[in-house]
Amino acid sequence: MRGKAIGICLLFSLIWQPCLATQTITHDSVAAYQPSQADLRLIFSRQKLFWPNGEPITVFILQPDSSEHRQFCIEVLELTPYVLQRRWDRLVYSGTGDRPKIVSNEQLMKTLVSVTSGAIGYLVSDSVSQGGDHEGK
């Protein structure tokens, strides 16, 4: 009987994993704007540079090689990080655009988005507490 209980506990621990939500966050100045998935793809690809109110968009991302960035790209943008990187490279090398600003962790992302007018970023966590949060998917 004890062996069955241990087996069930092990099985449960292998199956159960915390569900992490991927959310975009925006500065309060643009929090009323709810970008569609297509808009998010354009914004994070640096092809859409201004909000509907005319304010410039500042994009913040986590480290491009991080698992959080990969999760955001795949779940929200439905792009691989490689494709996104190629788009940024093309803009930079042609002189027509720039890459997003890279931050080292989610706490810094929240801070920079909250103090940078027109900013957008994302969080991959189970709890987000900022006025401009939008569920990614």
Coordinates of N, CA and C in Angstrom, one line a residue:
M1 N 0.8 -1.2 0.0 CA 0.0 0.0 0.0 C 0.9 1.3 0.0
R2 N 1.9 1.2 0.8 CA 2.8 2.4 0.9 C 3.5 2.7 -0.5
G3 N 3.9 1.6 -1.2 CA 4.5 1.7 -2.5 C 3.6 2.3 -3.5
K4 N 2.3 2.0 -3.4 CA 1.3 2.6 -4.4 C 1.2 4.1 -4.1
A5 N 1.2 4.5 -2.8 CA 1.1 5.9 -2.5 C 2.3 6.7 -3.0
I6 N 3.5 6.1 -2.8 CA 4.7 6.8 -3.3 C 4.7 6.9 -4.8
G7 N 4.2 5.8 -5.5 CA 4.1 5.8 -6.9 C 3.2 6.9 -7.4
I8 N 2.0 7.0 -6.8 CA 1.0 8.0 -7.2 C 1.6 9.4 -7.0
C9 N 2.3 9.6 -5.8 CA 2.9 10.9 -5.6 C 3.9 11.3 -6.6
L10 N 4.8 10.3 -7.0 CA 5.8 10.5 -8.0 C 5.1 10.8 -9.4
L11 N 4.1 10.1 -9.7 CA 3.4 10.3 -11.0 C 2.8 11.7 -11.0
F12 N 2.2 12.1 -9.9 CA 1.6 13.4 -9.8 C 2.6 14.5 -9.9
S13 N 3.8 14.3 -9.3 CA 4.8 15.4 -9.3 C 5.4 15.5 -10.7
L14 N 5.4 14.4 -11.5 CA 5.9 14.5 -12.9 C 4.9 15.1 -13.8
I15 N 3.7 14.9 -13.6 CA 2.6 15.5 -14.4 C 2.4 16.9 -14.1
W16 N 2.3 17.3 -12.8 CA 1.9 18.6 -12.5 C 3.1 19.5 -12.6
Q17 N 2.9 20.6 -13.3 CA 3.9 21.7 -13.4 C 3.2 23.0 -13.3
P18 N 3.8 24.0 -12.7 CA 3.1 25.2 -12.5 C 2.8 25.8 -13.9
C19 N 1.6 26.4 -14.1 CA 1.3 27.0 -15.4 C 1.7 28.4 -15.3
L20 N 2.6 28.8 -16.2 CA 3.0 30.2 -16.3 C 2.3 30.9 -17.4
A21 N 1.8 32.1 -17.1 CA 1.1 32.9 -18.0 C 2.1 33.8 -18.7
T22 N 1.9 34.0 -20.0 CA 2.7 35.0 -20.7 C 1.8 36.2 -21.0
Q23 N 2.2 37.3 -20.5 CA 1.5 38.6 -20.6 C 2.3 39.7 -21.1
T24 N 1.7 40.5 -21.9 CA 2.3 41.8 -22.3 C 2.0 42.8 -21.3
I25 N 2.9 43.7 -21.1 CA 2.7 44.9 -20.2 C 3.0 46.1 -20.9
T26 N 2.3 47.2 -20.6 CA 2.5 48.5 -21.3 C 2.5 49.6 -20.2
H27 N 3.1 50.7 -20.6 CA 3.1 51.9 -19.8 C 1.7 52.4 -19.6
D28 N 1.4 53.0 -18.5 CA 0.1 53.6 -18.3 C -0.4 54.5 -19.4
S29 N 0.5 55.2 -20.1 CA 0.1 56.1 -21.1 C -0.6 55.5 -22.3
V30 N -0.4 54.2 -22.5 CA -0.9 53.4 -23.6 C -1.7 52.2 -23.1
A31 N -2.0 52.1 -21.8 CA -2.6 50.9 -21.3 C -4.0 50.7 -21.8
A32 N -4.7 51.7 -22.3 CA -6.1 51.6 -22.8 C -6.1 50.9 -24.2
Y33 N -4.9 50.9 -24.9 CA -4.8 50.3 -26.2 C -4.6 48.8 -26.0
Q34 N -5.4 48.0 -26.6 CA -5.3 46.5 -26.5 C -4.8 46.0 -27.8
P35 N -3.5 45.8 -28.0 CA -3.0 45.4 -29.3 C -3.4 43.9 -29.6
S36 N -3.8 43.7 -30.9 CA -4.1 42.3 -31.3 C -2.8 41.5 -31.5
Q37 N -3.0 40.2 -31.7 CA -1.8 39.4 -31.9 C -1.0 39.9 -33.1
A38 N -1.7 40.3 -34.2 CA -1.0 40.9 -35.4 C -0.2 42.2 -35.0
D39 N -0.9 43.0 -34.2 CA -0.2 44.2 -33.8 C 1.0 43.9 -32.9
L40 N 0.9 43.0 -32.0 CA 2.1 42.6 -31.2 C 3.2 42.1 -32.1
R41 N 2.9 41.3 -33.1 CA 3.9 40.8 -34.0 C 4.6 42.0 -34.7
L42 N 3.9 42.9 -35.1 CA 4.5 44.1 -35.8 C 5.3 44.9 -34.8
I43 N 4.8 45.1 -33.6 CA 5.4 45.9 -32.6 C 6.8 45.3 -32.2
F44 N 6.7 44.0 -31.8 CA 8.0 43.3 -31.4 C 8.9 43.0 -32.5
S45 N 8.4 43.1 -33.8 CA 9.3 42.9 -34.9 C 9.9 44.3 -35.3
R46 N 9.5 45.3 -34.6 CA 9.9 46.7 -34.8 C 9.5 47.2 -36.2
Q47 N 8.3 46.8 -36.6 CA 7.7 47.2 -37.9 C 6.6 48.2 -37.6
K48 N 6.1 48.2 -36.4 CA 5.1 49.3 -36.0 C 5.8 50.1 -34.9
L49 N 6.0 51.3 -35.2 CA 6.8 52.2 -34.3 C 6.1 53.2 -33.5
F50 N 4.7 53.4 -33.7 CA 4.0 54.4 -33.0 C 2.6 53.8 -32.6
W51 N 2.2 54.2 -31.4 CA 0.9 53.8 -30.9 C -0.2 54.6 -31.6
P52 N -1.4 54.2 -31.6 CA -2.5 55.0 -32.3 C -2.6 56.5 -31.9
N53 N -2.1 56.8 -30.6 CA -2.1 58.2 -30.2 C -0.9 59.0 -30.7
G54 N -0.1 58.3 -31.5 CA 1.1 59.0 -32.1 C 2.4 58.9 -31.2
E55 N 2.2 58.3 -30.0 CA 3.4 58.2 -29.1 C 4.3 57.1 -29.7
P56 N 5.7 57.3 -29.6 CA 6.6 56.3 -30.1 C 6.6 55.1 -29.2
I57 N 6.7 53.9 -29.8 CA 6.7 52.6 -29.0 C 8.2 52.3 -28.6
T58 N 8.4 52.1 -27.3 CA 9.7 51.6 -26.9 C 9.5 50.1 -26.5
V59 N 10.2 49.2 -27.1 CA 10.0 47.8 -26.9 C 11.2 47.3 -26.0
F60 N 10.8 46.5 -24.9 CA 11.7 45.9 -24.0 C 11.5 44.4 -24.1
I61 N 12.6 43.6 -24.2 CA 12.6 42.2 -24.2 C 13.5 41.6 -23.2
L62 N 13.3 40.4 -22.8 CA 14.3 39.6 -22.0 C 15.4 39.1 -22.9
Q63 N 16.5 38.6 -22.3 CA 17.6 38.1 -23.1 C 17.1 37.2 -24.2
P64 N 17.5 37.5 -25.5 CA 17.0 36.7 -26.6 C 17.3 35.2 -26.5
D65 N 18.2 34.8 -25.7 CA 18.5 33.3 -25.6 C 17.8 32.7 -24.4
S66 N 17.0 33.5 -23.7 CA 16.4 33.0 -22.5 C 15.1 32.1 -22.8
S67 N 14.8 31.2 -21.9 CA 13.6 30.4 -22.1 C 12.3 31.2 -22.0
E68 N 12.3 32.3 -21.2 CA 11.2 33.2 -21.1 C 10.9 33.9 -22.5
H69 N 12.0 34.4 -23.1 CA 11.8 35.1 -24.4 C 11.3 34.1 -25.4
R70 N 11.8 32.9 -25.4 CA 11.4 31.8 -26.4 C 9.9 31.5 -26.2
Q71 N 9.5 31.4 -24.9 CA 8.1 31.1 -24.6 C 7.2 32.2 -25.1
F72 N 7.6 33.5 -24.9 CA 6.8 34.6 -25.3 C 6.7 34.6 -26.9
C73 N 7.8 34.4 -27.5 CA 7.8 34.4 -29.0 C 6.9 33.3 -29.6
I74 N 7.0 32.2 -29.0 CA 6.2 31.0 -29.5 C 4.7 31.1 -29.1
E75 N 4.4 31.4 -27.9 CA 3.0 31.5 -27.4 C 2.3 32.7 -27.8
V76 N 2.9 33.8 -27.8 CA 2.1 35.1 -28.1 C 2.3 35.5 -29.5
L77 N 3.6 35.6 -30.0 CA 3.8 36.1 -31.4 C 3.6 35.0 -32.4
E78 N 3.7 33.7 -32.0 CA 3.7 32.6 -32.9 C 4.8 32.7 -33.9
L79 N 6.0 33.1 -33.4 CA 7.2 33.2 -34.2 C 8.3 32.5 -33.4
T80 N 9.3 32.0 -34.0 CA 10.5 31.5 -33.3 C 11.4 32.7 -33.0
P81 N 12.1 32.6 -31.9 CA 13.1 33.7 -31.6 C 14.0 34.0 -32.8
Y82 N 14.4 32.9 -33.5 CA 15.3 33.1 -34.7 C 14.7 34.0 -35.7
V83 N 13.5 33.8 -36.1 CA 12.8 34.6 -37.1 C 12.7 36.0 -36.6
L84 N 12.4 36.3 -35.4 CA 12.4 37.6 -34.9 C 13.7 38.3 -34.9
Q85 N 14.8 37.5 -34.5 CA 16.1 38.1 -34.6 C 16.5 38.4 -36.0
R86 N 16.2 37.6 -37.0 CA 16.5 37.9 -38.4 C 15.8 39.2 -38.8
R87 N 14.6 39.4 -38.4 CA 13.9 40.6 -38.8 C 14.6 41.9 -38.2
W88 N 15.0 41.8 -36.9 CA 15.8 42.9 -36.3 C 17.1 43.1 -37.0
D89 N 17.8 42.1 -37.3 CA 19.1 42.2 -38.0 C 18.9 42.9 -39.4
R90 N 17.8 42.5 -40.1 CA 17.6 43.1 -41.4 C 17.3 44.6 -41.3
L91 N 16.6 45.0 -40.3 CA 16.3 46.4 -40.0 C 17.6 47.2 -39.7
V92 N 18.3 46.6 -38.8 CA 19.6 47.3 -38.3 C 20.6 47.4 -39.5
Y93 N 20.8 46.3 -40.2 CA 21.8 46.3 -41.3 C 21.4 47.2 -42.5
S94 N 20.1 47.4 -42.7 CA 19.6 48.2 -43.8 C 19.6 49.7 -43.3
G95 N 19.7 49.9 -42.0 CA 19.7 51.3 -41.5 C 18.3 51.8 -41.3
T96 N 17.3 51.0 -41.4 CA 15.9 51.4 -41.3 C 15.2 51.2 -40.0
G97 N 15.9 50.6 -39.0 CA 15.3 50.4 -37.7 C 16.3 50.0 -36.7
D98 N 15.8 49.6 -35.5 CA 16.7 49.2 -34.4 C 16.1 48.0 -33.7
R99 N 16.9 47.4 -32.9 CA 16.4 46.3 -32.1 C 15.7 46.8 -30.8
P100 N 14.9 45.9 -30.2 CA 14.3 46.3 -28.9 C 15.4 46.4 -27.8
K101 N 15.1 47.0 -26.7 CA 16.0 47.1 -25.6 C 16.0 45.9 -24.8
I102 N 17.1 45.3 -24.5 CA 17.2 44.0 -23.8 C 17.4 44.3 -22.3
V103 N 16.6 43.6 -21.5 CA 16.7 43.7 -20.0 C 17.1 42.3 -19.5
S104 N 17.7 42.3 -18.3 CA 18.2 41.1 -17.7 C 17.2 40.3 -17.0
N105 N 16.1 40.9 -16.5 CA 15.1 40.1 -15.7 C 13.8 40.7 -15.7
E106 N 12.8 40.0 -15.2 CA 11.4 40.4 -15.3 C 11.2 41.6 -14.4
Q107 N 11.8 41.7 -13.2 CA 11.6 42.8 -12.3 C 12.1 44.1 -13.0
L108 N 13.2 44.1 -13.7 CA 13.7 45.2 -14.4 C 12.8 45.6 -15.5
M109 N 12.3 44.6 -16.2 CA 11.3 44.8 -17.3 C 10.1 45.6 -16.7
K110 N 9.5 45.1 -15.6 CA 8.4 45.8 -15.0 C 8.7 47.3 -14.7
T111 N 9.9 47.5 -14.1 CA 10.3 48.8 -13.7 C 10.4 49.7 -14.9
L112 N 11.2 49.3 -15.9 CA 11.4 50.1 -17.1 C 10.2 50.4 -17.9
V113 N 9.3 49.4 -18.0 CA 8.0 49.7 -18.7 C 7.2 50.7 -17.9
S114 N 7.2 50.6 -16.6 CA 6.4 51.5 -15.8 C 6.9 52.9 -15.8
V115 N 8.1 53.1 -16.1 CA 8.7 54.5 -16.1 C 9.0 55.1 -17.5
T116 N 8.8 54.3 -18.5 CA 9.1 54.7 -19.9 C 7.8 54.9 -20.6
S117 N 7.5 56.2 -21.0 CA 6.2 56.5 -21.7 C 6.2 55.7 -23.0
G118 N 5.1 55.1 -23.3 CA 4.9 54.4 -24.6 C 5.6 53.0 -24.7
A119 N 6.0 52.5 -23.5 CA 6.8 51.3 -23.5 C 5.9 50.0 -23.5
I120 N 6.4 49.0 -24.0 CA 5.7 47.7 -24.0 C 6.8 46.6 -23.7
G121 N 6.4 45.6 -23.0 CA 7.3 44.4 -22.7 C 6.4 43.2 -22.4
Y122 N 7.0 42.2 -21.8 CA 6.2 41.0 -21.4 C 6.8 40.4 -20.2
L123 N 5.9 39.6 -19.5 CA 6.3 38.8 -18.4 C 5.9 37.4 -18.6
V124 N 6.7 36.5 -18.1 CA 6.3 35.1 -18.1 C 6.3 34.6 -16.6
S125 N 5.2 34.8 -16.0 CA 5.1 34.4 -14.6 C 3.7 34.1 -14.2
D126 N 3.5 33.7 -12.9 CA 2.2 33.3 -12.5 C 1.4 34.5 -11.8
S127 N 2.1 35.6 -11.6 CA 1.4 36.7 -11.0 C 2.0 38.0 -11.6
V128 N 1.2 38.9 -12.1 CA 1.6 40.1 -12.6 C 0.7 41.2 -12.0
S129 N 1.3 42.3 -11.6 CA 0.4 43.3 -10.9 C 0.8 44.7 -11.4
Q130 N 0.4 45.0 -12.6 CA 0.6 46.3 -13.2 C -0.6 46.7 -14.0
G131 N -1.0 48.0 -14.0 CA -2.2 48.4 -14.7 C -2.3 48.1 -16.2
G132 N -1.2 48.1 -16.9 CA -1.2 47.9 -18.3 C -1.0 46.5 -18.7
D133 N -1.4 45.5 -17.9 CA -1.2 44.1 -18.3 C -2.2 43.7 -19.3
H134 N -1.8 42.8 -20.2 CA -2.7 42.2 -21.2 C -2.3 40.8 -21.3
E135 N -3.3 39.9 -21.2 CA -2.9 38.5 -21.4 C -2.4 38.3 -22.8
G136 N -1.4 37.6 -22.9 CA -0.8 37.3 -24.2 C -1.6 36.5 -25.1
K137 N -2.2 35.5 -24.6 CA -3.0 34.6 -25.5 C -4.1 34.0 -24.7

